Amino acid sequence: MKREEPLFDVAQLAHLEIYSPKIEESVVFFREILGMSVAAREGKSVYMRAYEDHYHNTLKITDHHEAGLGHLSLRATSPNALERRVKELEEKGYGIGWIDGDIGHGPAYQFKSPDGHLMEIFYEVEYYEAPEEEKTKLLNRPQRRPNIGVPVRRLDHINLLASNPRETVEFLEALLGFKVNERILDEDNNDIAAWTSVTNLAHDIAVMGDALGEKGRLHHICYWYGYPQSLTDVSDLLIERGFEIEVGPLKHGVSQASCLYVCEPGGNRVELFGDAGYLIFDPDWKTVEWKGEDLQKAIIWHGASELPADFFRYGTPVREEKVAAMAGQAPIEEETEDIRA
């Protein structure tokens, strides 16, 4: 399903919506631990941003009976690009329809991935305007660095769980122009996971096979620090505030990024990037493929001996009964060749 010519109609991952059954606790986590600010509240939703996010908001947290992904949002490169993507999504049968917009952006066209993840694409956006007390003399930064928590700087990426990762990856490639920069393959060359982007980052959207066979779940969202030392600083803060770090700090082989993982109070997994890993500028970049004996180093280059087994089973919405039923299965070093994550 790859295109012969590159497709540049999608500019970036613009914002995310997550569901939380403990919305106020989730807001406190993102505000007091990660230093994000509340940009707006409306209905059952709270809109938040990191201090180097240039748009009005990049995270929408919505009160819901269970955790999970509400939607992910992409910004088109132009109004014409938006029209082209909408036309093709409609023709291929993935479209849902237009919404008038939301706080921070104009009209958006909603559609679903083959696995059922709700997505939208828009062009018109509201840029953040800091109040006087939050303005900075650093003119290329939208606001002052917050003095609360260990502040993240910007939205980085999202990682989706999918029952058929190859199908979702091909959808991202063919209809939205994402490039597959790295992938983990099983012995039959099926996708275990893939890392895709429309920017110079190693990934904007990652797709992992869902070990529980579920559809449309979320593995994690990620915000970026830019300095690995920030991971040590936030680790102290998390531990002293009673949060359990799932794993890390560590360095991935895939993306080469320093990171850690923790679940916010609503149950959604959050990854924190200490740096950007490597950047890609080569238009002829050849997809890096990891398999066999290289697999373990793809996941952990250094900093931890292994990931917890539930790392590949836990996602949101949570399916505790399935995770519990699989708890006695092989540890990760035996499981890696059969991960659907």
CSV table of C-alpha atoms in Angstrom, one decimal:
chain,number,residue,atom,x,y,z
A,1,MET,CA,0.0,0.0,0.0
A,2,LYS,CA,3.0,2.3,-0.1
A,3,ARG,CA,2.9,5.3,-2.5
A,4,GLU,CA,5.3,5.8,-5.3
A,5,GLU,CA,5.6,9.5,-4.5
A,6,PRO,CA,5.9,10.8,-0.9
A,7,LEU,CA,2.7,12.3,0.6
A,8,PHE,CA,3.2,15.5,2.6
A,9,ASP,CA,-0.4,16.4,3.5
A,10,VAL,CA,0.0,15.7,7.2
A,11,ALA,CA,2.3,18.0,9.1
A,12,GLN,CA,2.3,16.6,12.6
A,13,LEU,CA,0.6,15.0,15.6
A,14,ALA,CA,-1.2,18.0,17.0
A,15,HIS,CA,-3.0,16.9,20.2
A,16,LEU,CA,-4.4,13.9,22.0
A,17,GLU,CA,-7.5,13.1,24.0
A,18,ILE,CA,-7.4,10.6,26.8
A,19,TYR,CA,-10.2,9.3,28.9
A,20,SER,CA,-9.9,9.2,32.7
A,21,PRO,CA,-12.2,7.8,35.4
A,22,LYS,CA,-10.3,10.0,37.9
A,23,ILE,CA,-10.1,13.2,36.0
A,24,GLU,CA,-9.2,15.6,38.7
A,25,GLU,CA,-6.4,13.3,39.9
A,26,SER,CA,-5.2,13.0,36.4
A,27,VAL,CA,-5.1,16.8,36.0
A,28,VAL,CA,-3.1,17.1,39.2
A,29,PHE,CA,-0.6,14.6,37.9
A,30,PHE,CA,0.0,16.4,34.7
A,31,ARG,CA,0.0,19.8,36.4
A,32,GLU,CA,2.0,19.1,39.6
A,33,ILE,CA,4.3,16.3,38.4
A,34,LEU,CA,4.8,17.2,34.8
A,35,GLY,CA,4.4,21.0,35.1
A,36,MET,CA,1.7,21.3,32.4
A,37,SER,CA,-0.9,24.0,32.6
A,38,VAL,CA,-4.6,24.0,32.3
A,39,ALA,CA,-5.6,25.9,29.2
A,40,ALA,CA,-9.3,25.6,29.4
A,41,ARG,CA,-12.2,23.6,31.0
A,42,GLU,CA,-15.4,22.8,29.2
A,43,GLY,CA,-18.1,20.2,30.0
A,44,LYS,CA,-16.4,17.0,31.1
A,45,SER,CA,-13.0,17.9,29.6
A,46,VAL,CA,-9.9,19.7,30.8
A,47,TYR,CA,-7.5,21.0,28.1
A,48,MET,CA,-3.8,21.1,29.0
A,49,ARG,CA,-0.4,22.1,27.4
A,50,ALA,CA,3.3,21.9,28.0
A,51,TYR,CA,5.3,25.1,28.0
A,52,GLU,CA,6.9,24.7,24.6
A,53,ASP,CA,3.7,23.5,22.9
A,54,HIS,CA,2.9,26.4,20.5
A,55,TYR,CA,-0.8,25.4,20.1
A,56,HIS,CA,-3.5,26.3,22.6
A,57,ASN,CA,-3.5,22.7,23.9
A,58,THR,CA,-2.0,19.3,23.2
A,59,LEU,CA,-3.8,17.2,25.8
A,60,LYS,CA,-7.5,16.9,26.4
A,61,ILE,CA,-8.6,14.8,29.4
A,62,THR,CA,-12.2,13.7,29.4
A,63,ASP,CA,-14.1,12.3,32.3
A,64,HIS,CA,-15.1,8.7,31.4
A,65,HIS,CA,-16.0,5.5,33.1
A,66,GLU,CA,-12.7,3.9,31.9
A,67,ALA,CA,-9.3,5.0,30.8
A,68,GLY,CA,-8.3,4.9,27.1
A,69,LEU,CA,-7.8,7.0,24.0
A,70,GLY,CA,-10.5,9.5,23.1
A,71,HIS,CA,-8.9,10.5,19.8
A,72,LEU,CA,-5.7,11.6,18.3
A,73,SER,CA,-5.5,14.7,16.1
A,74,LEU,CA,-3.4,15.5,13.1
A,75,ARG,CA,-2.8,18.9,11.5
A,76,ALA,CA,-2.7,19.1,7.7
A,77,THR,CA,-0.1,21.1,5.9
A,78,SER,CA,-2.6,23.3,4.2
A,79,PRO,CA,-6.3,23.7,3.6
A,80,ASN,CA,-5.9,21.9,0.2
A,81,ALA,CA,-4.0,19.1,1.9
A,82,LEU,CA,-6.9,18.7,4.3
A,83,GLU,CA,-9.3,18.5,1.4
A,84,ARG,CA,-7.2,15.8,-0.3
A,85,ARG,CA,-7.0,13.7,2.8
A,86,VAL,CA,-10.7,13.9,3.5
A,87,LYS,CA,-11.5,12.9,0.0
A,88,GLU,CA,-9.3,9.9,0.1
A,89,LEU,CA,-10.4,8.8,3.6
A,90,GLU,CA,-14.0,9.0,2.4
A,91,GLU,CA,-13.3,7.1,-0.8
A,92,LYS,CA,-11.6,4.3,1.1
A,93,GLY,CA,-14.5,4.0,3.6
A,94,TYR,CA,-12.7,5.2,6.8
A,95,GLY,CA,-14.5,8.5,7.2
A,96,ILE,CA,-17.0,9.4,9.9
A,97,GLY,CA,-17.6,13.1,9.1
A,98,TRP,CA,-16.9,16.7,10.0
A,99,ILE,CA,-17.1,18.3,13.5
A,100,ASP,CA,-17.3,22.1,13.9
A,101,GLY,CA,-14.1,22.0,15.9
A,102,ASP,CA,-13.0,22.1,19.5
A,103,ILE,CA,-11.3,24.4,21.9
A,104,GLY,CA,-8.0,25.3,20.2
A,105,HIS,CA,-8.8,24.3,16.6
A,106,GLY,CA,-11.3,24.7,13.8
A,107,PRO,CA,-13.3,22.2,11.8
A,108,ALA,CA,-12.0,18.7,11.8
A,109,TYR,CA,-12.7,15.6,9.8
A,110,GLN,CA,-13.0,12.5,11.9
A,111,PHE,CA,-12.2,8.9,10.8
A,112,LYS,CA,-11.2,5.6,12.3
A,113,SER,CA,-8.2,3.4,11.8
A,114,PRO,CA,-8.7,-0.2,10.6
A,115,ASP,CA,-8.4,-1.2,14.3
A,116,GLY,CA,-11.0,1.4,15.5
A,117,HIS,CA,-8.8,4.2,16.9
A,118,LEU,CA,-10.7,7.5,16.5
A,119,MET,CA,-8.6,10.1,14.7
A,120,GLU,CA,-9.2,13.5,13.2
A,121,ILE,CA,-7.5,15.9,10.8
A,122,PHE,CA,-7.8,19.7,10.7
A,123,TYR,CA,-5.9,22.8,9.5
A,124,GLU,CA,-7.2,25.9,11.4
A,125,VAL,CA,-5.5,26.1,14.8
A,126,GLU,CA,-5.3,28.6,17.7
A,127,TYR,CA,-1.8,29.5,18.8
A,128,TYR,CA,-1.2,30.0,22.5
A,129,GLU,CA,-1.1,33.5,23.8
A,130,ALA,CA,0.5,33.7,27.2
A,131,PRO,CA,-0.9,36.2,29.7
A,132,GLU,CA,1.5,39.0,30.7
A,133,GLU,CA,2.6,37.2,33.9
A,134,GLU,CA,3.6,34.1,31.8
A,135,LYS,CA,5.4,35.8,28.9
A,136,THR,CA,9.1,35.2,28.4
A,137,LYS,CA,11.9,37.2,26.8
A,138,LEU,CA,12.9,34.0,25.0
A,139,LEU,CA,10.9,34.9,21.9
A,140,ASN,CA,10.9,31.5,20.3
A,141,ARG,CA,9.2,30.0,23.4
A,142,PRO,CA,5.4,30.5,23.9
A,143,GLN,CA,5.6,31.0,27.7
A,144,ARG,CA,7.9,31.0,30.7
A,145,ARG,CA,9.2,27.7,32.0
A,146,PRO,CA,6.8,26.7,34.9
A,147,ASN,CA,8.1,26.5,38.4
A,148,ILE,CA,6.1,23.5,39.4
A,149,GLY,CA,7.0,19.8,39.1
A,150,VAL,CA,9.6,18.8,36.5
A,151,PRO,CA,8.0,20.4,33.5
A,152,VAL,CA,7.8,18.6,30.2
A,153,ARG,CA,8.4,20.7,27.1
A,154,ARG,CA,6.2,19.4,24.3
A,155,LEU,CA,4.0,16.6,23.1
A,156,ASP,CA,6.2,13.9,21.5
A,157,HIS,CA,4.3,10.8,20.3
A,158,ILE,CA,1.6,8.3,20.8
A,159,ASN,CA,1.8,4.5,20.8
A,160,LEU,CA,-1.3,2.6,19.7
A,161,LEU,CA,-2.2,-1.1,20.4
A,162,ALA,CA,-3.7,-2.9,17.4
A,163,SER,CA,-5.0,-6.4,16.8
A,164,ASN,CA,-3.4,-6.3,13.4
A,165,PRO,CA,-0.4,-3.9,13.5
A,166,ARG,CA,0.6,-4.3,9.8
A,167,GLU,CA,-2.9,-3.3,8.7
A,168,THR,CA,-2.8,-0.2,10.8
A,169,VAL,CA,0.7,0.7,9.7
A,170,GLU,CA,-0.2,0.3,6.0
A,171,PHE,CA,-3.2,2.6,6.6
A,172,LEU,CA,-0.9,5.3,8.1
A,173,GLU,CA,1.4,4.9,5.1
A,174,ALA,CA,-1.0,4.9,2.3
A,175,LEU,CA,-3.7,7.3,3.4
A,176,LEU,CA,-1.8,9.7,5.7
A,177,GLY,CA,1.8,9.7,4.4
A,178,PHE,CA,3.6,8.3,7.5
A,179,LYS,CA,7.0,6.7,6.9
A,180,VAL,CA,8.0,3.5,8.7
A,181,ASN,CA,11.4,4.3,10.2
A,182,GLU,CA,11.8,1.1,12.3
A,183,ARG,CA,9.9,-2.1,12.9
A,184,ILE,CA,10.2,-5.2,14.9
A,185,LEU,CA,9.4,-8.4,13.0
A,186,ASP,CA,8.6,-11.9,14.0
A,187,GLU,CA,10.2,-14.9,12.3
A,188,ASP,CA,7.5,-14.8,9.6
A,189,ASN,CA,8.3,-11.1,8.9
A,190,ASN,CA,5.0,-10.0,10.4
A,191,ASP,CA,4.9,-6.7,12.3
A,192,ILE,CA,5.2,-7.0,16.1
A,193,ALA,CA,5.6,-3.2,16.3
A,194,ALA,CA,6.4,-0.3,14.0
A,195,TRP,CA,7.5,3.3,14.5
A,196,THR,CA,6.2,5.8,12.0
A,197,SER,CA,6.5,9.5,11.4
A,198,VAL,CA,5.6,12.5,9.2
A,199,THR,CA,8.3,14.6,10.8
A,200,ASN,CA,12.1,14.2,11.4
A,201,LEU,CA,11.4,12.3,14.7
A,202,ALA,CA,12.0,8.6,14.8
A,203,HIS,CA,8.2,8.3,15.5
A,204,ASP,CA,5.1,10.4,15.8
A,205,ILE,CA,2.8,7.3,15.9
A,206,ALA,CA,4.0,3.9,17.0
A,207,VAL,CA,1.9,0.8,16.5
A,208,MET,CA,2.2,-2.3,18.7
A,209,GLY,CA,0.4,-5.6,18.4
A,210,ASP,CA,-2.2,-6.0,21.2
A,211,ALA,CA,-1.2,-9.1,23.2
A,212,LEU,CA,-4.8,-9.5,24.4
A,213,GLY,CA,-6.2,-9.4,20.9
A,214,GLU,CA,-8.3,-6.4,21.7
A,215,LYS,CA,-9.0,-3.5,19.2
A,216,GLY,CA,-8.5,0.2,19.4
A,217,ARG,CA,-6.6,0.4,22.7
A,218,LEU,CA,-3.9,2.8,23.8
A,219,HIS,CA,-0.4,1.7,25.0
A,220,HIS,CA,1.0,5.1,25.9
A,221,ILE,CA,1.2,8.8,25.2
A,222,CYS,CA,4.6,10.6,25.5
A,223,TYR,CA,5.9,14.1,26.4
A,224,TRP,CA,9.4,15.3,25.9
A,225,TYR,CA,12.0,16.8,28.2
A,226,GLY,CA,15.1,17.2,26.0
A,227,TYR,CA,17.5,16.4,28.8
A,228,PRO,CA,18.1,12.9,30.3
A,229,GLN,CA,18.8,14.4,33.7
A,230,SER,CA,15.1,15.4,33.8
A,231,LEU,CA,14.2,11.7,34.0
A,232,THR,CA,16.2,11.3,37.2
A,233,ASP,CA,14.7,14.5,38.6
A,234,VAL,CA,11.1,13.4,37.9
A,235,SER,CA,11.8,9.9,39.2
A,236,ASP,CA,12.6,11.3,42.6
A,237,LEU,CA,9.4,13.4,42.4
A,238,LEU,CA,7.2,10.4,41.3
A,239,ILE,CA,8.6,8.1,44.0
A,240,GLU,CA,8.2,10.6,46.8
A,241,ARG,CA,4.6,11.3,45.7
A,242,GLY,CA,3.7,7.6,45.9
A,243,PHE,CA,3.8,6.8,42.1
A,244,GLU,CA,5.2,3.5,41.0
A,245,ILE,CA,7.6,3.8,38.0
A,246,GLU,CA,6.8,0.9,35.7
A,247,VAL,CA,10.3,0.8,34.2
A,248,GLY,CA,13.2,3.2,33.6
A,249,PRO,CA,15.0,5.4,33.2
A,250,LEU,CA,16.4,3.4,30.3
A,251,LYS,CA,17.5,3.8,26.7
A,252,HIS,CA,15.7,2.2,23.9
A,253,GLY,CA,17.5,0.7,20.9
A,254,VAL,CA,14.6,1.7,18.7
A,255,SER,CA,14.7,5.5,18.5
A,256,GLN,CA,17.8,5.6,20.8
A,257,ALA,CA,15.7,7.7,23.2
A,258,SER,CA,16.2,7.9,27.0
A,259,CYS,CA,12.9,7.4,28.7
A,260,LEU,CA,10.7,6.1,31.6
A,261,TYR,CA,7.2,4.8,31.9
A,262,VAL,CA,4.6,5.5,34.6
A,263,CYS,CA,0.8,5.3,34.8
A,264,GLU,CA,-1.1,8.5,35.6
A,265,PRO,CA,-3.9,8.1,38.2
A,266,GLY,CA,-6.6,7.5,35.6
A,267,GLY,CA,-4.7,4.4,34.4
A,268,ASN,CA,-3.2,5.6,31.1
A,269,ARG,CA,0.5,4.8,30.6
A,270,VAL,CA,2.7,7.9,30.1
A,271,GLU,CA,6.2,7.8,28.6
A,272,LEU,CA,8.6,10.6,29.3
A,273,PHE,CA,11.4,11.2,26.8
A,274,GLY,CA,14.7,12.5,28.2
A,275,ASP,CA,15.9,13.3,24.7
A,276,ALA,CA,14.8,13.1,21.1
A,277,GLY,CA,16.8,10.0,20.3
A,278,TYR,CA,18.0,10.4,16.7
A,279,LEU,CA,16.5,12.5,14.0
A,280,ILE,CA,15.9,11.5,10.4
A,281,PHE,CA,16.7,13.9,7.5
A,282,ASP,CA,17.4,11.4,4.7
A,283,PRO,CA,14.5,11.2,2.2
A,284,ASP,CA,15.6,7.7,1.3
A,285,TRP,CA,15.8,6.4,4.8
A,286,LYS,CA,15.6,2.6,4.8
A,287,THR,CA,13.4,1.1,7.4
A,288,VAL,CA,15.5,-0.5,10.2
A,289,GLU,CA,14.3,-4.0,10.9
A,290,TRP,CA,14.8,-5.8,14.2
A,291,LYS,CA,14.3,-9.5,14.7
A,292,GLY,CA,15.7,-12.6,16.2
A,293,GLU,CA,18.7,-12.1,18.4
A,294,ASP,CA,18.6,-8.3,18.0
A,295,LEU,CA,15.1,-8.0,19.4
A,296,GLN,CA,16.0,-7.5,23.1
A,297,LYS,CA,18.4,-4.7,22.3
A,298,ALA,CA,15.7,-3.0,20.2
A,299,ILE,CA,13.6,-2.7,23.3
A,300,ILE,CA,16.2,-2.0,25.9
A,301,TRP,CA,19.7,-0.8,24.9
A,302,HIS,CA,20.7,-0.2,28.5
A,303,GLY,CA,19.3,0.9,31.9
A,304,ALA,CA,17.1,-2.1,32.7
A,305,SER,CA,17.5,-5.8,32.5
A,306,GLU,CA,14.0,-6.4,31.1
A,307,LEU,CA,10.6,-4.9,30.8
A,308,PRO,CA,7.8,-6.2,33.1
A,309,ALA,CA,5.7,-8.8,31.3
A,310,ASP,CA,2.5,-6.7,31.7
A,311,PHE,CA,4.2,-4.0,29.6
A,312,PHE,CA,3.1,-5.9,26.5
A,313,ARG,CA,-0.4,-6.8,28.0
A,314,TYR,CA,-1.5,-3.7,29.8
A,315,GLY,CA,-3.2,-1.0,27.8
A,316,THR,CA,-6.3,1.2,28.1
A,317,PRO,CA,-9.1,0.5,28.3
A,318,VAL,CA,-7.8,-2.0,30.9
A,319,ARG,CA,-8.8,-5.6,30.5
A,320,GLU,CA,-7.8,-6.9,33.9
A,321,GLU,CA,-9.3,-10.3,33.5
A,322,LYS,CA,-7.2,-11.0,30.4
A,323,VAL,CA,-4.0,-9.6,31.9
A,324,ALA,CA,-4.6,-11.8,35.0
A,325,ALA,CA,-5.2,-14.9,32.9
A,326,MET,CA,-1.9,-14.4,31.1
A,327,ALA,CA,0.1,-13.5,34.3
A,328,GLY,CA,1.6,-17.0,34.5
A,329,GLN,CA,2.9,-17.0,31.0
A,330,ALA,CA,6.5,-16.8,29.9
A,331,PRO,CA,8.7,-13.9,31.1
A,332,ILE,CA,9.7,-11.3,28.6
A,333,GLU,CA,13.0,-12.8,27.5
A,334,GLU,CA,11.1,-15.9,26.3
A,335,GLU,CA,8.1,-14.0,25.1
A,336,THR,CA,9.7,-11.4,22.8
A,337,GLU,CA,9.5,-13.4,19.6
A,338,ASP,CA,5.8,-13.7,20.2
A,339,ILE,CA,5.0,-10.2,21.4
A,340,ARG,CA,2.0,-8.7,19.8
A,341,ALA,CA,3.1,-5.3,21.2
